[in-house]
Short mmCIF file of C-alpha atoms in Angstrom, two decimals:
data_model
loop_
_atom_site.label_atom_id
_atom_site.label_comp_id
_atom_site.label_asym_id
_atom_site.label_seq_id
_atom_site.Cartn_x
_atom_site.Cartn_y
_atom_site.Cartn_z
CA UNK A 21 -27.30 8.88 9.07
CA UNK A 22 -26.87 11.55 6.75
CA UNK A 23 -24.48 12.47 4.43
CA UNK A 24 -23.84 14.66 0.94
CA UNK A 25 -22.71 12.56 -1.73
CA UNK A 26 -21.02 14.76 -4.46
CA UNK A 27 -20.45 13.12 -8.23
CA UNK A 28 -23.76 11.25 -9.63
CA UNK A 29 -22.46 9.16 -12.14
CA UNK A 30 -23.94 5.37 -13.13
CA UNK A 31 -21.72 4.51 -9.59
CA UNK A 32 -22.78 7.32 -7.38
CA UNK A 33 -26.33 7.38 -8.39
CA UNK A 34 -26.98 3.73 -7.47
CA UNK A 35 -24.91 4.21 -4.02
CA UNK A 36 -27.08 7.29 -2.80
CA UNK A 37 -30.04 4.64 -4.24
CA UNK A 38 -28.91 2.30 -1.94
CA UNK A 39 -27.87 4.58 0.82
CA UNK A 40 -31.64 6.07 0.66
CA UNK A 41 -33.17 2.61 0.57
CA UNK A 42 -31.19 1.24 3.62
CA UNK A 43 -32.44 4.62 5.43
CA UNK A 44 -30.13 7.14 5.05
CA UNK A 45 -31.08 10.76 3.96
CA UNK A 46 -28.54 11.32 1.13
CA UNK A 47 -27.94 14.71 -0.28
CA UNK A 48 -27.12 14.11 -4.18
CA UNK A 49 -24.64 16.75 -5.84
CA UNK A 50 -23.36 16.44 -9.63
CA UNK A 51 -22.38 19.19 -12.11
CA UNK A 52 -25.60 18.64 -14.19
CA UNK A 53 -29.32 19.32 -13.74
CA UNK A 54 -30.06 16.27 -15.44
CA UNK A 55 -27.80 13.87 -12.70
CA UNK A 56 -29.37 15.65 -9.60
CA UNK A 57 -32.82 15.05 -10.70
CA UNK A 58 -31.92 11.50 -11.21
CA UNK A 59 -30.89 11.71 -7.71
CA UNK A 60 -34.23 12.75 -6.50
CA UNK A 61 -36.16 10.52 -8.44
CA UNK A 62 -34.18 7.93 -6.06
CA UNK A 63 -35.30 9.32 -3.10
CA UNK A 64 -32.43 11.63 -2.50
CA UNK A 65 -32.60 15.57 -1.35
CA UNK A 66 -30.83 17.21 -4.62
CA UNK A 67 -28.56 20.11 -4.37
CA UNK A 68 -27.04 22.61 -7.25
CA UNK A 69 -23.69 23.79 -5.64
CA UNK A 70 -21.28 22.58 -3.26
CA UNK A 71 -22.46 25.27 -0.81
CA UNK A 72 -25.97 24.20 -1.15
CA UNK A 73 -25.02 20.06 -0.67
CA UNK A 74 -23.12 20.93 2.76
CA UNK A 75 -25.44 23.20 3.98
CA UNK A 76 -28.01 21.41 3.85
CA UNK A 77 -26.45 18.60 6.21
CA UNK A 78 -27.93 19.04 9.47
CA UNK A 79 -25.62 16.57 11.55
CA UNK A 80 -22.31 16.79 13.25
CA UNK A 81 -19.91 15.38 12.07
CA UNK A 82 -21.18 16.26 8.84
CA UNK A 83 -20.22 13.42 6.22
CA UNK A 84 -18.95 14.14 2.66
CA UNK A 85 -18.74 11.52 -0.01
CA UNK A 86 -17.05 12.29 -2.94
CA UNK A 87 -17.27 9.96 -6.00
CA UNK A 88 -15.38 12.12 -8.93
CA UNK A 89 -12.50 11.05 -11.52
CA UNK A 90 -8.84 10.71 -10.24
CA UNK A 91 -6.50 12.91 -10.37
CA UNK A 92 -6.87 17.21 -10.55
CA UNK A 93 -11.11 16.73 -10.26
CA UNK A 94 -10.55 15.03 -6.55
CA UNK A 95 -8.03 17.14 -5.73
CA UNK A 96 -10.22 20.37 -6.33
CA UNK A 97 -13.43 18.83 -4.84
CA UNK A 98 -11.58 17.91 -1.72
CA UNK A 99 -10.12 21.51 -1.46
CA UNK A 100 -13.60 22.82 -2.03
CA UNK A 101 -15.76 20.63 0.15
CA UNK A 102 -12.94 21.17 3.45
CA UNK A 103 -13.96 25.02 3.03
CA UNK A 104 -17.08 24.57 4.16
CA UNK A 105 -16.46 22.01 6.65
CA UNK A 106 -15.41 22.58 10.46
CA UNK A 107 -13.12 20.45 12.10
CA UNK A 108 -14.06 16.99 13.02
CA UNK A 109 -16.75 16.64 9.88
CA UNK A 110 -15.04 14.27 7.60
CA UNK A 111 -14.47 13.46 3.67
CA UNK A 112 -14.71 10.39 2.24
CA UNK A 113 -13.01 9.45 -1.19
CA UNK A 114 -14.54 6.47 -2.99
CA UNK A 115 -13.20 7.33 -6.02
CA UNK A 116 -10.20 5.44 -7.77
CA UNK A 117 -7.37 7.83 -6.54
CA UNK A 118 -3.89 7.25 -6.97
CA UNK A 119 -2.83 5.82 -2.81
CA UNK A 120 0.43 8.53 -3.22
CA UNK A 121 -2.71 11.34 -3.78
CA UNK A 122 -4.83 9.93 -1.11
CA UNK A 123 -2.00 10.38 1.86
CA UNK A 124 -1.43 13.66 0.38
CA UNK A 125 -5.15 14.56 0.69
CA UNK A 126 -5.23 12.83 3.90
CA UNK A 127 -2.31 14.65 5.39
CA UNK A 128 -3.72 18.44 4.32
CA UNK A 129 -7.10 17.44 6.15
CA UNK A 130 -5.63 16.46 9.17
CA UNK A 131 -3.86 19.76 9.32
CA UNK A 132 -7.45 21.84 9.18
CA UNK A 133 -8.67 18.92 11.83
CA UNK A 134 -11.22 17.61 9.09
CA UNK A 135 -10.77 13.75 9.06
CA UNK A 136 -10.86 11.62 6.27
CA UNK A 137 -11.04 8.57 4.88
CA UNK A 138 -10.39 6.51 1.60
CA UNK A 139 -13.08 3.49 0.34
CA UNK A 140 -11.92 1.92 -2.89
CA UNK A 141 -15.19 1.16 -3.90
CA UNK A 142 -15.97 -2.21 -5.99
CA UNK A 143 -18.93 -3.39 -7.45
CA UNK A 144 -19.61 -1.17 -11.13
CA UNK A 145 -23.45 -1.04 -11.89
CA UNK A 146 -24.25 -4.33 -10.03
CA UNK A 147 -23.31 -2.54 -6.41
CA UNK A 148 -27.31 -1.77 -6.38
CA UNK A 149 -28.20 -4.96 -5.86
CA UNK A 150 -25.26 -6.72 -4.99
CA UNK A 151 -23.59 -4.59 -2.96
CA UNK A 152 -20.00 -2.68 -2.89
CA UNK A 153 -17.11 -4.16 -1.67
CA UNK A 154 -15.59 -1.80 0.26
CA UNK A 155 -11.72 -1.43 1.35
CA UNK A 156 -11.34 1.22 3.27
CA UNK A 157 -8.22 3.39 4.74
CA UNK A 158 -8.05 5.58 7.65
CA UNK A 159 -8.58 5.75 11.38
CA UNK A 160 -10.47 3.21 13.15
CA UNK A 161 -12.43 5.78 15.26
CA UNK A 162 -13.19 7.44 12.00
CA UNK A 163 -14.44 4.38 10.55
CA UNK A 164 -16.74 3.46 13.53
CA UNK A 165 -18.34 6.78 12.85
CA UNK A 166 -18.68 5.93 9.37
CA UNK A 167 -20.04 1.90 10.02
CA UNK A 168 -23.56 2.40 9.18
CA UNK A 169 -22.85 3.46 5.90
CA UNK A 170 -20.60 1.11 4.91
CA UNK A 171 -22.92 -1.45 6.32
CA UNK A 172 -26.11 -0.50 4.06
CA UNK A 173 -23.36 -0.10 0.86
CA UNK A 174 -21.85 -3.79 1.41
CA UNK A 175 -23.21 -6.69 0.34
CA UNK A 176 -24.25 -7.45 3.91
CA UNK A 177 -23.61 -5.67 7.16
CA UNK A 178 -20.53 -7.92 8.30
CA UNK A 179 -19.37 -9.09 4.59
CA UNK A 180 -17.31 -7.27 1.69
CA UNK A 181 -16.16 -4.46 3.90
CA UNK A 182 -13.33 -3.55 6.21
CA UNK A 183 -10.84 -0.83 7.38
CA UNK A 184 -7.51 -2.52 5.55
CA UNK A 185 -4.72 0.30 6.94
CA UNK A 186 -4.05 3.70 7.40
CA UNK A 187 -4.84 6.69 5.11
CA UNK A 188 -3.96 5.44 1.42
CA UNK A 189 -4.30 1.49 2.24
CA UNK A 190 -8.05 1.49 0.98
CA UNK A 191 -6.88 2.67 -2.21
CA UNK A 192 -3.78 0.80 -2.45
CA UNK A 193 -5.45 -2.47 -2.52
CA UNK A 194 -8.27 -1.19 -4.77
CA UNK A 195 -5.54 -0.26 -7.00
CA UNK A 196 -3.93 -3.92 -6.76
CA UNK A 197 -7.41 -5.44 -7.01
CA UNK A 198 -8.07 -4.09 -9.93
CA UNK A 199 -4.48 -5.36 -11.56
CA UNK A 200 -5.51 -8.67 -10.55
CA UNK A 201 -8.86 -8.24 -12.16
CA UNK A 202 -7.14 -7.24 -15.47
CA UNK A 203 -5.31 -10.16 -15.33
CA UNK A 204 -8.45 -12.01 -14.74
CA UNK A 205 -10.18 -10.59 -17.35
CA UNK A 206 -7.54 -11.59 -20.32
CA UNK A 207 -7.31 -14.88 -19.33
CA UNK A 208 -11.43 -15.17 -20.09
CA UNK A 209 -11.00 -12.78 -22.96
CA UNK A 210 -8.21 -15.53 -24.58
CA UNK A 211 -9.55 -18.96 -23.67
CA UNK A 212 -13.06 -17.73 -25.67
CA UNK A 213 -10.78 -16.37 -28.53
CA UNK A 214 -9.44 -19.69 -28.43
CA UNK A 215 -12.94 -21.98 -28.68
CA UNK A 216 -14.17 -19.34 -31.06
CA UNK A 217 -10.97 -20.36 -33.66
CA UNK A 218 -11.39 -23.83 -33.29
CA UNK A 219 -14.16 -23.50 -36.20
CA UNK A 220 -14.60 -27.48 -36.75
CA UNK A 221 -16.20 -28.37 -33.30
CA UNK A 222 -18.54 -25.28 -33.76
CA UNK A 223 -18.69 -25.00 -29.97
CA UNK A 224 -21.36 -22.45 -29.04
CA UNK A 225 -19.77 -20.32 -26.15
CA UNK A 226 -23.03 -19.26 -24.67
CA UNK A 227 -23.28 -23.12 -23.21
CA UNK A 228 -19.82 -23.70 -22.50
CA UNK A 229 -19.72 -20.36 -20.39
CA UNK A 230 -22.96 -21.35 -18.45
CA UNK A 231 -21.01 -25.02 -17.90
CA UNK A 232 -18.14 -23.16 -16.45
CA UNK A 233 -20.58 -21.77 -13.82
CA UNK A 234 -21.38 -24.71 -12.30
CA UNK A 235 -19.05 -26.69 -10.38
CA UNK A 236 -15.42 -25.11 -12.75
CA UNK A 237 -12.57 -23.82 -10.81
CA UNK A 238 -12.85 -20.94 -13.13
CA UNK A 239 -16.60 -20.17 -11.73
CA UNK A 240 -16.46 -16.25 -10.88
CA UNK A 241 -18.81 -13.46 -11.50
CA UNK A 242 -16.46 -11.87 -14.38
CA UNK A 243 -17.77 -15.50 -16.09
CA UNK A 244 -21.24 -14.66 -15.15
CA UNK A 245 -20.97 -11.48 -17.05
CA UNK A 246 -18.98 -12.92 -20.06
CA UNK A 247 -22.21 -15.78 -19.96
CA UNK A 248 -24.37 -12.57 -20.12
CA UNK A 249 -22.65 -11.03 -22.82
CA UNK A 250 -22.26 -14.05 -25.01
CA UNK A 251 -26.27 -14.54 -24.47
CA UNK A 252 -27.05 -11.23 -26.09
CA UNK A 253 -24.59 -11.77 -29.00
CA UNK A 254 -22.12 -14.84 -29.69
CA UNK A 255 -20.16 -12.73 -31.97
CA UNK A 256 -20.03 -9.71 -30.40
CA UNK A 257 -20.02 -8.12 -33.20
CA UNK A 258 -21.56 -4.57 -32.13
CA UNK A 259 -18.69 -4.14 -29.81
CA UNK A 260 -15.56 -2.52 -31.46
CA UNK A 261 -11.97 -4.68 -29.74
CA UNK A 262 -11.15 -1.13 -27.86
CA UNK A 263 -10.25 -1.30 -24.23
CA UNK A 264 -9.77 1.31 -21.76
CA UNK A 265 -7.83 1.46 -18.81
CA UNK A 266 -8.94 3.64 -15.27
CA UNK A 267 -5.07 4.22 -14.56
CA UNK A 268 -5.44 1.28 -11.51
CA UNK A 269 -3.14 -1.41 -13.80
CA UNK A 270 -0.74 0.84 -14.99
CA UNK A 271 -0.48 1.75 -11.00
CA UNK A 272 0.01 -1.35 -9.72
CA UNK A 273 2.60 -2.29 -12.81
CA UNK A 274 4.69 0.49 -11.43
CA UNK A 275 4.21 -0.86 -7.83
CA UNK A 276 5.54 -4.01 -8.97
CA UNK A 277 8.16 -2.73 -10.70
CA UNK A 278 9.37 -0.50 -7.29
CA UNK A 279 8.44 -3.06 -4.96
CA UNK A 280 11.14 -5.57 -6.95
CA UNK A 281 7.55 -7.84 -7.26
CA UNK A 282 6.94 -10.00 -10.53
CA UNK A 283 4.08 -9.39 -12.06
CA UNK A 284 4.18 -10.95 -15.66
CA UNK A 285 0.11 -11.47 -15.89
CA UNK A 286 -0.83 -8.01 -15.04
CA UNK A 287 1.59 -6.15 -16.79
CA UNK A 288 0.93 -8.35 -19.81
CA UNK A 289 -2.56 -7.70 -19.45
CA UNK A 290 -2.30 -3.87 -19.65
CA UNK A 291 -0.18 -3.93 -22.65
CA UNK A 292 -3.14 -5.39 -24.30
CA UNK A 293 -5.30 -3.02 -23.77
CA UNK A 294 -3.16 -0.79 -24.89
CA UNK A 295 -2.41 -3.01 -28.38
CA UNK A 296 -6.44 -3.15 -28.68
CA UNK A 297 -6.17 0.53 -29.40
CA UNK A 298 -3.57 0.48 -31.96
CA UNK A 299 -5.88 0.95 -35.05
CA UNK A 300 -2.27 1.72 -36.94
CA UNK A 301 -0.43 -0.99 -35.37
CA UNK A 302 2.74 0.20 -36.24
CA UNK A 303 5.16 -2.14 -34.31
CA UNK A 304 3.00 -5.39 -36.34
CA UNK A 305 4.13 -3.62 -39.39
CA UNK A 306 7.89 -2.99 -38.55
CA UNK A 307 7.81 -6.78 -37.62
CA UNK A 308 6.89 -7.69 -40.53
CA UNK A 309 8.81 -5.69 -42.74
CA UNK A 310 11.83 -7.25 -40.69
CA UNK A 311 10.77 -10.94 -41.44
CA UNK A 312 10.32 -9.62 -45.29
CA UNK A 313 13.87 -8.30 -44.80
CA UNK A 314 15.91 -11.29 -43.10
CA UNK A 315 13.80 -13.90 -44.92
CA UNK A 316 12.03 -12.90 -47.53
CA UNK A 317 8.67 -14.05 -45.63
CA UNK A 318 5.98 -12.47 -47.23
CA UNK A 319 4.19 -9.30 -46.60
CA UNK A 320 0.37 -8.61 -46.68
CA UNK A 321 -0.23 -5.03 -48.77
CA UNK A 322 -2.49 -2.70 -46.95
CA UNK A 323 -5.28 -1.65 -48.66
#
């Protein structure tokens, strides 16, 4: 098959690497000369416009991937992409939309009779050779179209990939699996915090990490890559304690919250990333003045 796939960052460029490998001809799109000729180097056809990355598609349907940032980017590249389609190509979002932005999307398609679908795409810089998992939203007819691609993307051709609901579904549960993930990831991020304080069994966290991978309940590939990371550097010192957030927790946080759904370990886990970026740490400081206050506890000075 062939397709344009428009945004060539670190995730798109290895998915039109794949795609090309697996067969496909790929038409690679990004905003800068330097991402499209990345793109070619990996086999793929490059194009320098919008106009010039759907014309060039020969097939009908003609297939559009978009991989962009959430939010007013997607919403502009979908609006520009369905002008130059006809009805019955189709758009694909694999991007981390917001689900209430996808049925929108999905809805003003349908309306011009281009179809569409939504893949919440999994798999970071290790989809090239591992795969994507793949959770996709839309019609089934339009996702029978679509099955070769998803087929070279996944991990296999029947594993890590499916059609999970209607428009918005594919992004829903991308949203929700990446809550759980955050959730996932603190839990790793305190239990090493932990070994690393106990400083009088000098436990080296390199081994214990590469026990945990054999045989431990907590075996997972998020310990693989914590093993990996601890290899390189025990301390991690190089790495400054600042985490981001891709808007996907704070989603499903206010999903939970709607939905009437505990969700202590996710929520929990996004307010630390948001503490990590608290250079000021203001609330610490109120705390303590209160405890200085009520108790005369003592207060450390800031230097």
């Amino acid at each position: 098959m062939e397709l344009a796939l428009i945004g060539l960052g670190k995730m798109g460029l290895n998915m039109a690497t794949r795609l090309v490998r697996g067969g496909h001809r790929v038409v690679g799109y990004a905003r800068t000369k330097e991402s499209i000729e990345a793109a070619i180097e990996a086999g793929a056809e490059g194009a320098y416009s919008l106009e010039e990355a759907v014309g060039k598609l020969n097939s009908s349907p003609k297939i559009v991937w978009i991989m962009v940032p959430s939010g007013k980017t997607t919403t502009e590249t979908i609006e520009k992409v369905a002008a130059l389609l006809n009805k019955g190509d189709i758009i694909i979002d694999g991007g981390n939309s917001n689900y209430k932005d996808t049925i929108a999307h999905a809805a003003a398609l349908e309306a011009k009779g281009i179809d569409f679908a939504d893949s919440g795409t999994s798999g970071g810089i290790w989809g090239l050779t591992e795969g994507y998992s793949l959770m996709i939203g839309g019609k089934e007819e339009v996702t029978e179209k679509l099955r070769p691609i998803f087929e070279t993307l996944a991990p296999a051709k029947d594993l890590g990939w499916g059609r999970v609901g209607p428009h918005g579904a594919g992004h829903y549960v991308k949203m929700v699996h990446n809550g759980i993930e955050y959730g996932m990831m603190q839990a790793f991020a305190e239990g090493f915090g932990i070994l690393k304080a106990k400083k009088d069994f000098e436990l080296d966290l390199s081994q214990i990490s590469h026990i945990w991978q054999h045989g431990s309940v907590v075996r997972s590939w998020l310990l693989d890559l914590a093993a990996n990371a601890f290899d390189e550097d025990t301390e991690l010192k190089d790495i400054k304690p600042w985490v981001a957030d891709s808007g996907e927790g704070r989603w499903t946080v206010f999903e939970s919250v709607d939905l009437d759904v505990p969700a202590p370990i996710i929520t929990l886990a996004l307010q630390m990333r948001f503490a990590s970026r608290d250079e000021e740490n203001y609330p610490a400081r109120v705390l303590a003045a209160l405890r200085n206050q009520f108790g005369g506890h003592a207060i450390k000075k800031a230097e």
